[in-house]
mmCIF file of C-alpha atoms and ligand atoms in Angstrom:
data_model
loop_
_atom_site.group_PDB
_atom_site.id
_atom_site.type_symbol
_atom_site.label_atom_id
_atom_site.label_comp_id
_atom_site.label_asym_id
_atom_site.label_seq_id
_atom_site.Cartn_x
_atom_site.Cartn_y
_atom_site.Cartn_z
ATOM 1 C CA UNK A 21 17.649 24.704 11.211
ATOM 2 C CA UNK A 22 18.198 22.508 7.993
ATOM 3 C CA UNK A 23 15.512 20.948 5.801
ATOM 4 C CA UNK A 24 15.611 17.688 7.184
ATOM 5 C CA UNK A 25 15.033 19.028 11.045
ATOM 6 C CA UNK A 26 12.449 21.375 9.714
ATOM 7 C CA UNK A 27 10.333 18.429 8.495
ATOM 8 C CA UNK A 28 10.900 17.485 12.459
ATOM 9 C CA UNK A 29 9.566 19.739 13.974
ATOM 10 C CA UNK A 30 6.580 20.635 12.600
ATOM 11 C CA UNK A 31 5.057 16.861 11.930
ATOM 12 C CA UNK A 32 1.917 16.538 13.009
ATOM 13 C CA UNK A 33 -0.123 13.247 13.160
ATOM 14 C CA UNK A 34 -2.967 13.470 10.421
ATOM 15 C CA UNK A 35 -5.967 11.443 10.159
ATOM 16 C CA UNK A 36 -8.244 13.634 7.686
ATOM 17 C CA UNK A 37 -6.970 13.555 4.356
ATOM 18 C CA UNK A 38 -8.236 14.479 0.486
ATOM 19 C CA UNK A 39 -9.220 11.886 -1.935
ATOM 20 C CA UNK A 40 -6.177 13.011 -3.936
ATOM 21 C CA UNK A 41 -4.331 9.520 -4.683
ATOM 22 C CA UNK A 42 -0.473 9.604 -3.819
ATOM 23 C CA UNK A 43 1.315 9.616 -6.965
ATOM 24 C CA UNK A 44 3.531 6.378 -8.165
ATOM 25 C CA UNK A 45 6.615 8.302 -7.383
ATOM 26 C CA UNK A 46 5.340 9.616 -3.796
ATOM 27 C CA UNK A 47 4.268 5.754 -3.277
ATOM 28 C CA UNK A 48 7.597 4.777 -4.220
ATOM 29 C CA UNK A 49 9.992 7.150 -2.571
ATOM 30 C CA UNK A 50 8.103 6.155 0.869
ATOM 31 C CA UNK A 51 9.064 2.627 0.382
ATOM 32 C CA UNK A 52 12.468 3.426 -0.298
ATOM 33 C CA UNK A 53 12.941 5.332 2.419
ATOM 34 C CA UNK A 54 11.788 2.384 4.542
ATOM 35 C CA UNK A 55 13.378 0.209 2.668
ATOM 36 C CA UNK A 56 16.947 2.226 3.174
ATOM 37 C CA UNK A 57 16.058 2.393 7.340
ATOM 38 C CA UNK A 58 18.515 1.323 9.361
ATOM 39 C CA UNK A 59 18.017 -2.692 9.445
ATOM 40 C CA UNK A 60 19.141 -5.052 12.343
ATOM 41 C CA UNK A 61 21.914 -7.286 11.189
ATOM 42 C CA UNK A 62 20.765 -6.182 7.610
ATOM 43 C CA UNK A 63 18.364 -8.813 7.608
ATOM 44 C CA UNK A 64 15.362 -6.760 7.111
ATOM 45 C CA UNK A 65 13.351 -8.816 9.868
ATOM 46 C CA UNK A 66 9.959 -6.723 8.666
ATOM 47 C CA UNK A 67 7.744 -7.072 5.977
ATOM 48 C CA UNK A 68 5.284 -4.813 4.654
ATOM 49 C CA UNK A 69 1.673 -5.044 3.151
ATOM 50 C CA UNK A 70 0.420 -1.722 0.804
ATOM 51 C CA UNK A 71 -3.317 -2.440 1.661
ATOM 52 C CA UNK A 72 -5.013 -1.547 -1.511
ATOM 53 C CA UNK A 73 -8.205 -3.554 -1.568
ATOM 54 C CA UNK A 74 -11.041 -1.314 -0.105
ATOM 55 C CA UNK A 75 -12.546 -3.999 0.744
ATOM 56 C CA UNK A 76 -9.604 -4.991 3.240
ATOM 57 C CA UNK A 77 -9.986 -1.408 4.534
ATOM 58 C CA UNK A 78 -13.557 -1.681 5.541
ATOM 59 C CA UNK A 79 -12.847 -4.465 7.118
ATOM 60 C CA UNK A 80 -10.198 -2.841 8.953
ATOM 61 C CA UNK A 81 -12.806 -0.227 10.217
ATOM 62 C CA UNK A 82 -15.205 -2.835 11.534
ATOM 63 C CA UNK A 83 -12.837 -4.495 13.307
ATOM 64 C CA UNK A 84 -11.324 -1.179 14.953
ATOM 65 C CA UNK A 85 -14.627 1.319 14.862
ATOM 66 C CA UNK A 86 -12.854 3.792 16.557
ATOM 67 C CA UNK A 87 -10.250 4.175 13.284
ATOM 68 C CA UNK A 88 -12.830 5.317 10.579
ATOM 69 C CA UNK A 89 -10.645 7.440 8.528
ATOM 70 C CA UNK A 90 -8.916 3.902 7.953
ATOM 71 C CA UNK A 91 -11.370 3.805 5.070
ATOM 72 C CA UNK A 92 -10.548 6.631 3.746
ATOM 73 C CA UNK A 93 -6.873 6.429 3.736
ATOM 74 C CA UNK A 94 -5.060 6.807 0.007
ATOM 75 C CA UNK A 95 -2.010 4.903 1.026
ATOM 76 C CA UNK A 96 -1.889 2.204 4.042
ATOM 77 C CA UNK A 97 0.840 -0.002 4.906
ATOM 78 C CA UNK A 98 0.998 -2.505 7.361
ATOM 79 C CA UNK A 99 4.434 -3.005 9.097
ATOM 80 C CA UNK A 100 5.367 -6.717 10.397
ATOM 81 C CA UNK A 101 7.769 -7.911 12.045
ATOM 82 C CA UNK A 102 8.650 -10.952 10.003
ATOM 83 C CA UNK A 103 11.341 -13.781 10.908
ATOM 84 C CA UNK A 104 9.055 -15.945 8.775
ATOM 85 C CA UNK A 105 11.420 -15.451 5.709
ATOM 86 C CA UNK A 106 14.367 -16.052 7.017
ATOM 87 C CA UNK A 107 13.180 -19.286 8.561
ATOM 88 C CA UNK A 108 11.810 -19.918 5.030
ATOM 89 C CA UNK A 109 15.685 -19.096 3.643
ATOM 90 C CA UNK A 110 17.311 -21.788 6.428
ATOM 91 C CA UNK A 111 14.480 -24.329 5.347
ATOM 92 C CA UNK A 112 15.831 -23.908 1.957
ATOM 93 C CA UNK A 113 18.724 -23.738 2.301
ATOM 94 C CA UNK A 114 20.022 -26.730 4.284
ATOM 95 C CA UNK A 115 20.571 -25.057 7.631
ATOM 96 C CA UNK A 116 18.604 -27.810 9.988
ATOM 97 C CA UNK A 117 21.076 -30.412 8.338
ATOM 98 C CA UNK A 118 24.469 -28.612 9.055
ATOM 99 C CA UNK A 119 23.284 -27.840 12.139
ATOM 100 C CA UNK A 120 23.049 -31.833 13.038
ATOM 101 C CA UNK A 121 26.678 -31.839 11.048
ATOM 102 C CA UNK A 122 28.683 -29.019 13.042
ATOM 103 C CA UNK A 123 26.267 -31.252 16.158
ATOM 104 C CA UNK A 124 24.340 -28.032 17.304
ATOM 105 C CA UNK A 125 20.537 -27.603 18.049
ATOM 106 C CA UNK A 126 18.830 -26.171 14.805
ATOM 107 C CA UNK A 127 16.425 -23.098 16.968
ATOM 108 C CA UNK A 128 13.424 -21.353 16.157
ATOM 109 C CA UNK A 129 12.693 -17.917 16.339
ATOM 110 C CA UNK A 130 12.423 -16.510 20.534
ATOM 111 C CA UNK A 131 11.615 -13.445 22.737
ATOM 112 C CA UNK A 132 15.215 -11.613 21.417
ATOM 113 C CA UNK A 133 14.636 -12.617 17.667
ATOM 114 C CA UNK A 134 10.944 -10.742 17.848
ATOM 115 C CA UNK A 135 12.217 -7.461 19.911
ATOM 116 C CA UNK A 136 15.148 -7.223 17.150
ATOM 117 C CA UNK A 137 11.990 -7.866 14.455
ATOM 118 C CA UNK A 138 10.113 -5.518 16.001
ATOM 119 C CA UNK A 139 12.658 -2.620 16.323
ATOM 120 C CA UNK A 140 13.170 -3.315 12.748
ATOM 121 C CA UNK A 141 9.401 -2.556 11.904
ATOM 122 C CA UNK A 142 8.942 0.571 13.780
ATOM 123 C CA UNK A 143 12.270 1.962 12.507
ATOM 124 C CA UNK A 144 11.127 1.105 8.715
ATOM 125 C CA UNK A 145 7.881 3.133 9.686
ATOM 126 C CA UNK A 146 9.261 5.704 11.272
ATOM 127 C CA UNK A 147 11.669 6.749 8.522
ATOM 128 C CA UNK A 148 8.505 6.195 6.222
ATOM 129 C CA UNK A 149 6.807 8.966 7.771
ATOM 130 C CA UNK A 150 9.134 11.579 8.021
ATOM 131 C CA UNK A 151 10.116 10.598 4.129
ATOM 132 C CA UNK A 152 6.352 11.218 3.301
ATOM 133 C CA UNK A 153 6.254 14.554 5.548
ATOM 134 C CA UNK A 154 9.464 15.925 3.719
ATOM 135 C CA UNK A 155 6.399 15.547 0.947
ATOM 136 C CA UNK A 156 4.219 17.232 2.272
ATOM 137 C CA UNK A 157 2.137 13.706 2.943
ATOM 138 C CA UNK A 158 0.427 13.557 6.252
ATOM 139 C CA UNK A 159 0.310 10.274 8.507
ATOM 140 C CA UNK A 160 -0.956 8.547 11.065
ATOM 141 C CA UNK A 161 -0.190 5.583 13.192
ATOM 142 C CA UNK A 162 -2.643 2.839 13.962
ATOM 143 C CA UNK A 163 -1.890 0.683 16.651
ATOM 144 C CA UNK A 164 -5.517 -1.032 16.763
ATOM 145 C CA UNK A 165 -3.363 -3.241 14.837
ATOM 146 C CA UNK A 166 -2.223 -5.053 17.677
ATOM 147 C CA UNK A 167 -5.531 -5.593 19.115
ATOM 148 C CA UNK A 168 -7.839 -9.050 17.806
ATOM 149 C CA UNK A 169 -4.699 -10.812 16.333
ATOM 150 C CA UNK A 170 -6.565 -13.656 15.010
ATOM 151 C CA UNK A 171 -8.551 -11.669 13.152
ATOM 152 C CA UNK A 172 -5.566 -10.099 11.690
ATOM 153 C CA UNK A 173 -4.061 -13.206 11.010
ATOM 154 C CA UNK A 174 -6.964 -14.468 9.431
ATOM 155 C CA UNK A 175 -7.322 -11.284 7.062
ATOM 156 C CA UNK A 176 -3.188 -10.862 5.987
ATOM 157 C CA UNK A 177 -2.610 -14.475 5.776
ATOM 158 C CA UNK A 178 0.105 -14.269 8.438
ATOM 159 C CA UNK A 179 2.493 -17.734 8.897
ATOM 160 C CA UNK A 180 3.285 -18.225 12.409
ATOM 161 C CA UNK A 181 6.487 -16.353 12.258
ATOM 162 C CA UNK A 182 4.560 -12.581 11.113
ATOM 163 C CA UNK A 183 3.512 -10.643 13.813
ATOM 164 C CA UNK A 184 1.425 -7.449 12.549
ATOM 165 C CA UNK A 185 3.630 -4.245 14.874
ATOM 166 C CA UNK A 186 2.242 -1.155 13.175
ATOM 167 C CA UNK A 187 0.443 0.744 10.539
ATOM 168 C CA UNK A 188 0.912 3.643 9.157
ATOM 169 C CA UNK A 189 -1.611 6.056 6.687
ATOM 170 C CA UNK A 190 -0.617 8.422 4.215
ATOM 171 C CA UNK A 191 -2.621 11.297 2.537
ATOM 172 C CA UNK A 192 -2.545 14.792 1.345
ATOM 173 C CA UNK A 193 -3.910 16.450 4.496
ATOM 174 C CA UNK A 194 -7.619 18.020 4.296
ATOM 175 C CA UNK A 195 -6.844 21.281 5.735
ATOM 176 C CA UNK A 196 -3.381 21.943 4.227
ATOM 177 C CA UNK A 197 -1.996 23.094 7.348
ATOM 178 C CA UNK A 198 -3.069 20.476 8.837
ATOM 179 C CA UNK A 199 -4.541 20.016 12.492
ATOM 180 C CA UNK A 200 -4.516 23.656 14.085
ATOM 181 C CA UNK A 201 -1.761 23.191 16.647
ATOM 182 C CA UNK A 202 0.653 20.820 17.803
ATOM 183 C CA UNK A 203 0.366 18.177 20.633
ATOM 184 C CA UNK A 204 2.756 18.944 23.550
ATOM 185 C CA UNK A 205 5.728 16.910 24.743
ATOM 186 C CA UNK A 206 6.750 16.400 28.725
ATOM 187 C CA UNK A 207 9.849 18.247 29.432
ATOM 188 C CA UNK A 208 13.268 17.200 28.236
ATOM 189 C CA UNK A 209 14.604 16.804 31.379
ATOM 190 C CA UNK A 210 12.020 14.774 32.398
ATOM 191 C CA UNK A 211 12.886 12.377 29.181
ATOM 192 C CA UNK A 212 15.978 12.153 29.507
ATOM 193 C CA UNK A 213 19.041 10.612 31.733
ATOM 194 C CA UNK A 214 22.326 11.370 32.006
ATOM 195 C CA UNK A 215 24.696 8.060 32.138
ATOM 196 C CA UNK A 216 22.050 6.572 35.080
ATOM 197 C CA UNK A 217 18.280 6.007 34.895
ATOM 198 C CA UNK A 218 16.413 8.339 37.757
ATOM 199 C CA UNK A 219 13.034 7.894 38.616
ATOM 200 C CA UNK A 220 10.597 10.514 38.766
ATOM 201 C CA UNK A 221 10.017 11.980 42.066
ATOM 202 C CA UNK A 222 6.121 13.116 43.318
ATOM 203 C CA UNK A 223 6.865 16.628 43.330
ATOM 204 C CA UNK A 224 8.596 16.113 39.861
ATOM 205 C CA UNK A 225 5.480 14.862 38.760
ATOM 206 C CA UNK A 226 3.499 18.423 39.153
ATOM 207 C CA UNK A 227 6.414 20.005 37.172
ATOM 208 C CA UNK A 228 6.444 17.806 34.592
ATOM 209 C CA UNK A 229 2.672 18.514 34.004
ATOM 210 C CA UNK A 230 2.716 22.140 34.628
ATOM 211 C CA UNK A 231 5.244 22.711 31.712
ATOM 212 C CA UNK A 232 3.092 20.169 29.776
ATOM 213 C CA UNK A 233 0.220 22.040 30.350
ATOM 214 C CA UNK A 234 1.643 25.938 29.670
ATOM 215 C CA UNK A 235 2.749 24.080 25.877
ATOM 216 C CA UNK A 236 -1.126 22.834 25.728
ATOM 217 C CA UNK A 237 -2.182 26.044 25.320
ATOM 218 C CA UNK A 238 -5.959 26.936 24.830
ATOM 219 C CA UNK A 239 -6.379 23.697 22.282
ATOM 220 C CA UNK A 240 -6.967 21.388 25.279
ATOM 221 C CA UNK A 241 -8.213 21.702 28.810
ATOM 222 C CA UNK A 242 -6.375 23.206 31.558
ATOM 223 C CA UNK A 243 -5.138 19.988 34.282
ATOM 224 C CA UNK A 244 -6.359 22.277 36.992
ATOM 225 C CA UNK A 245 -5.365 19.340 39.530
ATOM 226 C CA UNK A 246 -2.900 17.087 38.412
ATOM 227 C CA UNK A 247 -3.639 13.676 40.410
ATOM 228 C CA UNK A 248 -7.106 14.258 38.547
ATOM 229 C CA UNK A 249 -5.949 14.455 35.733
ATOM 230 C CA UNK A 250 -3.241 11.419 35.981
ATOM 231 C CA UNK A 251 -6.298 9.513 37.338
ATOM 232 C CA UNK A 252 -8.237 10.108 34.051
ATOM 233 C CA UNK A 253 -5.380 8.740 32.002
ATOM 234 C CA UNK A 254 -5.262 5.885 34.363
ATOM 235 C CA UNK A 255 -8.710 5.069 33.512
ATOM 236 C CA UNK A 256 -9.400 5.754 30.158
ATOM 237 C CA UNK A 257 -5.948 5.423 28.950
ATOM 238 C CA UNK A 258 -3.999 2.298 30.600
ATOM 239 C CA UNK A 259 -6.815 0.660 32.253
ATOM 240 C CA UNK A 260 -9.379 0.824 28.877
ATOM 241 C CA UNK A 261 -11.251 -2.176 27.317
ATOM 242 C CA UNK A 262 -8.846 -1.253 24.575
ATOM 243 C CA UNK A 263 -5.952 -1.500 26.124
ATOM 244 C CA UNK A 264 -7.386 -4.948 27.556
ATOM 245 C CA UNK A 265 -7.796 -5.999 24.280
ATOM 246 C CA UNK A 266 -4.816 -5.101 23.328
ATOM 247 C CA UNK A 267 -2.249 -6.998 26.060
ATOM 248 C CA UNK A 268 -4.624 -10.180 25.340
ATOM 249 C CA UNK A 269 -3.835 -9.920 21.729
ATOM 250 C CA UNK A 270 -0.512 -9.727 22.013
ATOM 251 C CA UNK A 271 -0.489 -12.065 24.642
ATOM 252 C CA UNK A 272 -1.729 -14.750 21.769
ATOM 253 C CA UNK A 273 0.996 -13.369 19.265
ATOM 254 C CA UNK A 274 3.493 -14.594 21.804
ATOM 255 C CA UNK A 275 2.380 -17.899 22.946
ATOM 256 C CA UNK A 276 1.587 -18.247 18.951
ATOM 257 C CA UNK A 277 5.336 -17.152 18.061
ATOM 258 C CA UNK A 278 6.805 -19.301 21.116
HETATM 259 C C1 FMN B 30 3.120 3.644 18.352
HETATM 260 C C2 FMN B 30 2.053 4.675 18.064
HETATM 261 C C3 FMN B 30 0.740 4.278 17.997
HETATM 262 C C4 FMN B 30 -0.275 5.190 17.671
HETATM 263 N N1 FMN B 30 -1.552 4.748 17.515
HETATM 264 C C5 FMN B 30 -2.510 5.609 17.099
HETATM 265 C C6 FMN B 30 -3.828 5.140 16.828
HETATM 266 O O1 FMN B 30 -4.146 3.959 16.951
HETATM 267 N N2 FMN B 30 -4.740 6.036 16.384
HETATM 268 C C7 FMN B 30 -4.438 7.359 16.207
HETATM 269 O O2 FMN B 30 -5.309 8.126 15.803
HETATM 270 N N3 FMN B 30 -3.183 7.832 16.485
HETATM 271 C C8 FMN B 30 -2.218 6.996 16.897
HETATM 272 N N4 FMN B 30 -0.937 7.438 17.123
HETATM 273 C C9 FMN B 30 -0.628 8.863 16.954
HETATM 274 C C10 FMN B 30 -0.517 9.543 18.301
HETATM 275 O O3 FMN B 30 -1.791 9.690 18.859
HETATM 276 C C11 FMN B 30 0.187 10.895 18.133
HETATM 277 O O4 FMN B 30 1.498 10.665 17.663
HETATM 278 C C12 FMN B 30 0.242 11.647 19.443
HETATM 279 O O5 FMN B 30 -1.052 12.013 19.853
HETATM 280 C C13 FMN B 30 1.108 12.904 19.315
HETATM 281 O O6 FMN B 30 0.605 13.725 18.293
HETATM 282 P P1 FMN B 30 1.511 14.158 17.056
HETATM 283 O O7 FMN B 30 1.953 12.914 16.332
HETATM 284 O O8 FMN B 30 0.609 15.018 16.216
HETATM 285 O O9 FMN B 30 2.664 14.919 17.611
HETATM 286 C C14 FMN B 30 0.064 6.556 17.471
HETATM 287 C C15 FMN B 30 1.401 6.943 17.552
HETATM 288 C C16 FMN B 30 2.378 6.021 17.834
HETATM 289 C C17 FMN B 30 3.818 6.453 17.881
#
């Protein structure tokens, strides 16, 4: 296995980390690595906000209790999807006006535009992670972030084109080995398709949680009957107040972006 697949496999989402700052250089090299992520149209339709006033951050917690090691996070970035500057570019730079010229409709930003944004975000994050694991920096996803949008866009100053996607903490992990074992993954073939999607049969269902389960090992509790256990996620998963929350949020973000 080379270095880069190494850093792979063993990531580990970390929430508990030392009050060791990240250096300038480790801050930097993260960017950079976002910054060099693949990049739809190489238009960079994603911003990002280092959150460094604590003050921010404790806000952060209130508004997403759950998420308390938010305060405590040495580096935090927010990741937006962000068509807001290019729309800022055309402003400036005469588009509207050729556009009556050439005789086409000038548009503004739609449902396509704010997927391809999107994408853009996540893959800037994602490549920000593994860049700060190949450091030895743990991380952690927060995706509270898409729940109370107006508060969001209240506390980031967000124009009407900015849509807060993700964000992402960094720190040297507490226990240096981090959490003690690795969260399972369903089975490959369950993941993937070959040239046509399939859907998952009833019986596959049991299989896919049985292997699931024999990868758990003794860190988490045995799904001694499946549907029970699919139920549970049902209702504390899918059908939470957060994930209420969450949909009506976004549901804003999109009538707002529209
Ligand atoms: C899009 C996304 C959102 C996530 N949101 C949260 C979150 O809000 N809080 C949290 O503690 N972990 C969050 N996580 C981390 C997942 O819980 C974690 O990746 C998952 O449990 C698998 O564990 P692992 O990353 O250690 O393999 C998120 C991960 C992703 C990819």
């Amino acid at each position: 296995m080379n270095p880069t697949l190494d850093v792979i496999e063993k990531r580990k989402s970390v929430r508990t980390y030392t009050a060791e700052p990240l250096t300038k250089e480790e801050r930097d090299a993260i960017l950079r690595a976002a910054f060099r992520a693949p990049t739809s149209g190489a238009m960079m339709l994603y911003s990002i906000i280092v959150i460094e006033d604590q003050a921010i951050k404790e806000r952060l917690v209130e508004i997403c209790p759950q998420q308390s090691f938010i305060a405590k996070t040495p580096y935090l970035l927010l990741f937006l999807a962000d068509y807001q500057r290019w729309m800022d570019i055309y402003a400036y730079s005469g588009v509207e006006a050729r556009c009556k010229e050439l005789g086409i409709p000038f548009r503004s930003p739609q449902a396509g535009d704010l997927m391809l944004a999107c994408s853009d975000a996540l893959v800037a994050a994602q490549t920000a992670v593994i860049a700060a694991e190949s450091m030895g920096i743990g991380s952690c996803y927060i995706s509270d972030i898409l729940k109370q949008y107006e508060l969001h866009q209240e506390l980031f100053a967000l124009p009407r084109y900015v849509l807060p996607i993700t964000m992402v903490s960094f720190g040297h992990p507490a226990s240096p080995k981090g959490p003690r074992k690795q969260l399972p993954r369903f089975g490959r073939r369950f993941i993937t398709h070959t040239d046509r999607y399939k859907r998952i049969s009833q019986e596959e269902v049991g299989e896919m949680f049985q292997l699931f389960e024999e990868q758990s090992g003794a860190d988490r509790q045995p799904a001694r009957d499946t549907e029970k256990f699919v139920q549970e996620n049902y209702l504390h998963k899918f059908n939470s107040t957060l994930m209420s929350e969450m949909n009506r949020s976004v549901n804003e973000m999109l009538k707002n972006w529209a």
